[in-house]
Amino acid sequence: MSERKAINKYYPPDYDPSKVVKKKKNSNQTIKIRMMAPYSMRCTRCNEYIAERRSFNARKEVTGERYLNIKIVRFYITCPGCNNTITFKTNPAEAGYTPEEGAVRNFEKKRKQETDLLKRLEKEEEEDKKYQLLRKKRKNNPFWKEQDETGGDVMEKFEKRLIEQQRQQELTDELEAIQQQVDKEKNEDALTKLLEEEKEKEDEDKSAPVKPTPTPSSTQPPPLKIPSKIIVRKKTPLNLDYSSDSD
């Protein structure tokens, strides 16, 4: 008994494959496929609910639309309740699908805003720059390692710190020199003021009249008067009675 499905095919001896006419493929041709519903939807004609991941015999069509050189594909399915045609197409910008006709989505997920997309792109660009910089440093020095949390080179930071300390030292030296100069000027001003005051006092002393000095006679105390006769008086003794009243 022969096999039901023949594996080998018969080619006659005069067969020339170059003479076979090849059919041109139509890019907009619809293809029959088997697919599942990408999201839960509701039919607009009979209000039939179609769950997510339900299998359908669908038709696939490549549209002329593109997003970042990515083809956008349209799918056709039929409602199991009323045979209404439901169409939806791919959305590469949001990595999902957008409904077109015949049904509406039961749940609209939150779409990413343009600001979030820009932030993500900026972050990826910064990470790429950082990676390229680290790759360049490791190429120059195979033993170089990133030891800092901020992502900088330790030696570069140490050099910058040394330069900053030298600059700070130079500034302090300049400030000390300026302070010394100011103190010196203040001391000179004080000395000049003292000299001027002394000169003014000397000029006042010279211009003032001379007072007469007191003579020594006027300063001596007057002489004491001694009497010619000296009288001596004796004191009378006191008679004290120590006898008691009882006696």
Short mmCIF file of C-alpha atoms in Angstrom, two decimals:
data_model
loop_
_atom_site.label_atom_id
_atom_site.label_comp_id
_atom_site.label_asym_id
_atom_site.label_seq_id
_atom_site.Cartn_x
_atom_site.Cartn_y
_atom_site.Cartn_z
CA MET A 1 0.00 0.00 0.00
CA SER A 2 1.42 3.36 -1.04
CA GLU A 3 1.88 6.21 1.38
CA ARG A 4 -0.92 8.69 1.73
CA LYS A 5 1.45 11.72 1.67
CA ALA A 6 4.23 11.49 -0.89
CA ILE A 7 7.51 12.89 0.32
CA ASN A 8 9.39 12.73 -2.97
CA LYS A 9 8.18 14.44 -6.14
CA TYR A 10 8.72 13.33 -9.71
CA TYR A 11 10.77 15.66 -11.98
CA PRO A 12 10.81 14.72 -15.70
CA PRO A 13 14.20 14.63 -17.46
CA ASP A 14 13.39 17.70 -19.59
CA TYR A 15 12.45 19.83 -16.53
CA ASP A 16 14.10 23.27 -16.54
CA PRO A 17 13.44 25.34 -13.35
CA SER A 18 14.60 28.58 -15.06
CA LYS A 19 11.61 28.41 -17.42
CA VAL A 20 9.11 28.32 -14.57
CA VAL A 21 7.28 31.64 -14.22
CA LYS A 22 7.58 33.05 -10.74
CA LYS A 23 4.61 34.86 -9.28
CA LYS A 24 5.19 38.29 -7.80
CA LYS A 25 4.17 38.63 -4.21
CA ASN A 26 1.77 41.44 -3.37
CA SER A 27 2.95 43.38 -0.31
CA ASN A 28 -0.63 44.37 0.58
CA GLN A 29 -1.97 40.86 0.26
CA THR A 30 -4.01 39.59 3.21
CA ILE A 31 -2.79 36.42 4.91
CA LYS A 32 -4.95 34.04 6.90
CA ILE A 33 -3.54 33.35 10.33
CA ARG A 34 -4.59 31.94 13.67
CA MET A 35 -4.27 34.44 16.53
CA MET A 36 -5.61 35.35 19.95
CA ALA A 37 -7.33 38.57 20.94
CA PRO A 38 -4.64 40.93 22.31
CA TYR A 39 -7.04 42.68 24.73
CA SER A 40 -10.58 42.32 26.08
CA MET A 41 -13.17 44.09 23.89
CA ARG A 42 -16.89 44.55 23.38
CA CYS A 43 -18.69 44.36 20.02
CA THR A 44 -20.47 47.60 19.08
CA ARG A 45 -23.31 45.78 17.25
CA CYS A 46 -24.41 43.00 19.63
CA ASN A 47 -22.52 44.03 22.81
CA GLU A 48 -20.80 40.63 22.92
CA TYR A 49 -17.84 40.58 25.32
CA ILE A 50 -14.69 39.05 23.88
CA ALA A 51 -12.12 38.01 26.46
CA GLU A 52 -8.41 38.45 26.10
CA ARG A 53 -6.46 35.51 24.58
CA ARG A 54 -9.51 34.09 22.81
CA SER A 55 -8.51 32.33 19.57
CA PHE A 56 -9.75 33.55 16.16
CA ASN A 57 -9.22 32.83 12.48
CA ALA A 58 -7.95 36.25 11.41
CA ARG A 59 -6.63 38.00 8.35
CA LYS A 60 -3.39 39.93 8.45
CA GLU A 61 -2.65 42.96 6.25
CA VAL A 62 0.51 45.06 6.09
CA THR A 63 -0.38 48.76 5.82
CA GLY A 64 1.73 51.48 4.23
CA GLU A 65 2.16 53.24 7.57
CA ARG A 66 5.46 53.13 9.42
CA TYR A 67 6.79 54.23 12.78
CA LEU A 68 10.58 54.59 13.04
CA ASN A 69 10.84 52.36 9.95
CA ILE A 70 8.66 49.70 11.68
CA LYS A 71 5.76 48.34 9.66
CA ILE A 72 2.25 48.72 11.08
CA VAL A 73 0.04 45.63 10.60
CA ARG A 74 -3.78 45.50 10.55
CA PHE A 75 -5.81 42.47 11.69
CA TYR A 76 -9.39 41.46 10.82
CA ILE A 77 -11.48 39.18 13.04
CA THR A 78 -15.22 38.44 13.23
CA CYS A 79 -17.48 38.69 16.26
CA PRO A 80 -18.60 35.20 17.42
CA GLY A 81 -22.11 36.52 18.19
CA CYS A 82 -23.08 38.51 15.07
CA ASN A 83 -20.21 38.00 12.57
CA ASN A 84 -19.39 41.72 12.74
CA THR A 85 -15.94 42.58 11.32
CA ILE A 86 -13.57 43.90 14.00
CA THR A 87 -10.32 45.57 12.99
CA PHE A 88 -7.32 46.68 15.03
CA LYS A 89 -3.70 47.42 14.22
CA THR A 90 -0.34 47.39 15.92
CA ASN A 91 1.04 50.45 17.76
CA PRO A 92 4.86 50.28 18.00
CA ALA A 93 5.03 53.65 19.78
CA GLU A 94 3.28 52.23 22.86
CA ALA A 95 4.14 48.53 22.29
CA GLY A 96 0.49 47.54 22.00
CA TYR A 97 -2.60 47.62 19.78
CA THR A 98 -5.13 50.31 18.86
CA PRO A 99 -8.78 49.40 18.02
CA GLU A 100 -10.22 50.80 14.77
CA GLU A 101 -13.73 49.52 13.96
CA GLY A 102 -16.32 47.04 15.18
CA ALA A 103 -15.36 46.94 18.89
CA VAL A 104 -14.14 49.03 21.79
CA ARG A 105 -11.71 48.18 24.58
CA ASN A 106 -13.05 47.30 28.00
CA PHE A 107 -10.03 48.77 29.75
CA GLU A 108 -7.75 51.59 28.59
CA LYS A 109 -4.34 51.30 30.19
CA LYS A 110 -2.47 54.45 31.10
CA ARG A 111 -0.38 55.65 28.22
CA LYS A 112 3.13 56.86 28.67
CA GLN A 113 3.53 60.56 28.19
CA GLU A 114 6.12 62.18 25.99
CA THR A 115 7.97 63.55 29.01
CA ASP A 116 8.49 60.05 30.39
CA LEU A 117 9.76 58.93 27.00
CA LEU A 118 12.18 61.88 26.81
CA LYS A 119 13.43 61.18 30.34
CA ARG A 120 14.04 57.54 29.44
CA LEU A 121 15.93 58.52 26.29
CA GLU A 122 18.05 61.06 28.19
CA LYS A 123 18.86 58.47 30.85
CA GLU A 124 19.88 55.94 28.20
CA GLU A 125 22.06 58.55 26.51
CA GLU A 126 23.82 59.42 29.80
CA GLU A 127 24.41 55.74 30.54
CA ASP A 128 25.84 55.26 27.05
CA LYS A 129 28.23 58.23 27.51
CA LYS A 130 29.31 56.90 30.89
CA TYR A 131 29.95 53.46 29.42
CA GLN A 132 32.01 54.90 26.56
CA LEU A 133 34.09 56.97 29.02
CA LEU A 134 34.75 53.98 31.26
CA ARG A 135 35.65 51.89 28.24
CA LYS A 136 38.15 54.52 27.08
CA LYS A 137 39.78 54.72 30.53
CA ARG A 138 40.04 50.97 30.83
CA LYS A 139 41.59 50.84 27.37
CA ASN A 140 44.31 53.28 28.46
CA ASN A 141 44.74 51.60 31.85
CA PRO A 142 43.53 47.97 32.09
CA PHE A 143 43.85 48.02 35.93
CA TRP A 144 41.69 51.11 36.36
CA LYS A 145 38.62 50.56 38.50
CA GLU A 146 35.73 52.80 39.40
CA GLN A 147 36.00 53.02 43.20
CA ASP A 148 33.77 56.04 43.80
CA GLU A 149 29.99 55.93 44.20
CA THR A 150 29.55 59.08 42.09
CA GLY A 151 31.21 57.38 39.11
CA GLY A 152 34.34 59.57 38.93
CA ASP A 153 38.00 58.63 38.86
CA VAL A 154 39.69 58.67 42.28
CA MET A 155 43.02 60.00 40.98
CA GLU A 156 41.35 62.81 39.05
CA LYS A 157 39.41 63.83 42.15
CA PHE A 158 42.61 63.72 44.24
CA GLU A 159 44.40 65.97 41.73
CA LYS A 160 41.52 68.42 41.73
CA ARG A 161 41.54 68.48 45.52
CA LEU A 162 45.29 69.22 45.59
CA ILE A 163 44.87 72.07 43.10
CA GLU A 164 42.05 73.48 45.22
CA GLN A 165 44.18 73.30 48.38
CA GLN A 166 47.10 75.08 46.66
CA ARG A 167 44.75 77.80 45.47
CA GLN A 168 43.31 78.17 48.98
CA GLN A 169 46.84 78.44 50.44
CA GLU A 170 47.75 81.18 47.95
CA LEU A 171 44.61 83.10 48.87
CA THR A 172 45.38 82.88 52.61
CA ASP A 173 48.96 84.11 52.01
CA GLU A 174 47.66 87.10 50.05
CA LEU A 175 45.15 87.91 52.79
CA GLU A 176 47.87 87.75 55.47
CA ALA A 177 50.10 90.09 53.44
CA ILE A 178 47.26 92.58 53.03
CA GLN A 179 46.47 92.38 56.78
CA GLN A 180 50.13 93.05 57.69
CA GLN A 181 50.23 96.04 55.37
CA VAL A 182 47.06 97.46 56.94
CA ASP A 183 48.44 96.95 60.49
CA LYS A 184 51.69 98.68 59.50
CA GLU A 185 49.82 101.67 58.12
CA LYS A 186 47.74 101.90 61.30
CA ASN A 187 50.90 101.86 63.48
CA GLU A 188 52.50 104.60 61.36
CA ASP A 189 49.38 106.73 61.68
CA ALA A 190 49.36 106.27 65.47
CA LEU A 191 53.06 107.27 65.73
CA THR A 192 52.52 110.38 63.64
CA LYS A 193 49.56 111.39 65.85
CA LEU A 194 51.65 110.95 69.01
CA LEU A 195 54.47 113.05 67.59
CA GLU A 196 52.05 115.78 66.58
CA GLU A 197 50.52 115.83 70.08
CA GLU A 198 53.98 116.10 71.70
CA LYS A 199 54.89 118.98 69.39
CA GLU A 200 51.65 120.77 70.25
CA LYS A 201 52.36 120.38 74.00
CA GLU A 202 55.89 121.76 73.57
CA ASP A 203 54.56 124.75 71.64
CA GLU A 204 51.98 125.44 74.37
CA ASP A 205 54.64 125.27 77.09
CA LYS A 206 56.84 127.71 75.21
CA SER A 207 54.04 130.19 74.59
CA ALA A 208 52.72 130.11 78.26
CA PRO A 209 54.13 132.92 80.77
CA VAL A 210 56.70 131.87 83.41
CA LYS A 211 55.33 131.80 87.03
CA PRO A 212 57.63 133.11 89.89
CA THR A 213 59.13 130.41 92.03
CA PRO A 214 58.41 130.64 95.80
CA THR A 215 61.37 131.72 98.11
CA PRO A 216 62.58 129.45 100.93
CA SER A 217 61.74 132.08 103.66
CA SER A 218 58.17 132.12 102.69
CA THR A 219 58.04 128.39 102.82
CA GLN A 220 59.60 128.08 106.40
CA PRO A 221 57.19 127.82 109.39
CA PRO A 222 57.09 130.73 111.95
CA PRO A 223 59.44 130.44 115.08
CA LEU A 224 58.09 129.17 118.42
CA LYS A 225 57.66 131.67 121.40
CA ILE A 226 59.27 130.41 124.63
CA PRO A 227 58.11 132.12 127.91
CA SER A 228 60.74 133.59 130.24
CA LYS A 229 59.33 132.08 133.52
CA ILE A 230 58.22 128.51 133.96
CA ILE A 231 55.81 127.83 136.90
CA VAL A 232 55.61 124.26 138.23
CA ARG A 233 52.49 123.36 140.23
CA LYS A 234 52.15 120.32 142.41
CA LYS A 235 49.06 118.23 142.45
CA THR A 236 47.21 117.79 145.77
CA PRO A 237 46.76 114.10 146.81
CA LEU A 238 43.27 112.77 146.98
CA ASN A 239 41.90 111.48 150.31
CA LEU A 240 40.09 108.24 149.55
CA ASP A 241 38.12 106.45 152.29
CA TYR A 242 37.94 102.67 151.71
CA SER A 243 36.15 101.85 154.95
CA SER A 244 32.80 100.09 154.59
CA ASP A 245 29.52 101.32 155.96
CA SER A 246 29.17 98.27 158.25
CA ASP A 247 32.22 99.21 160.26
#
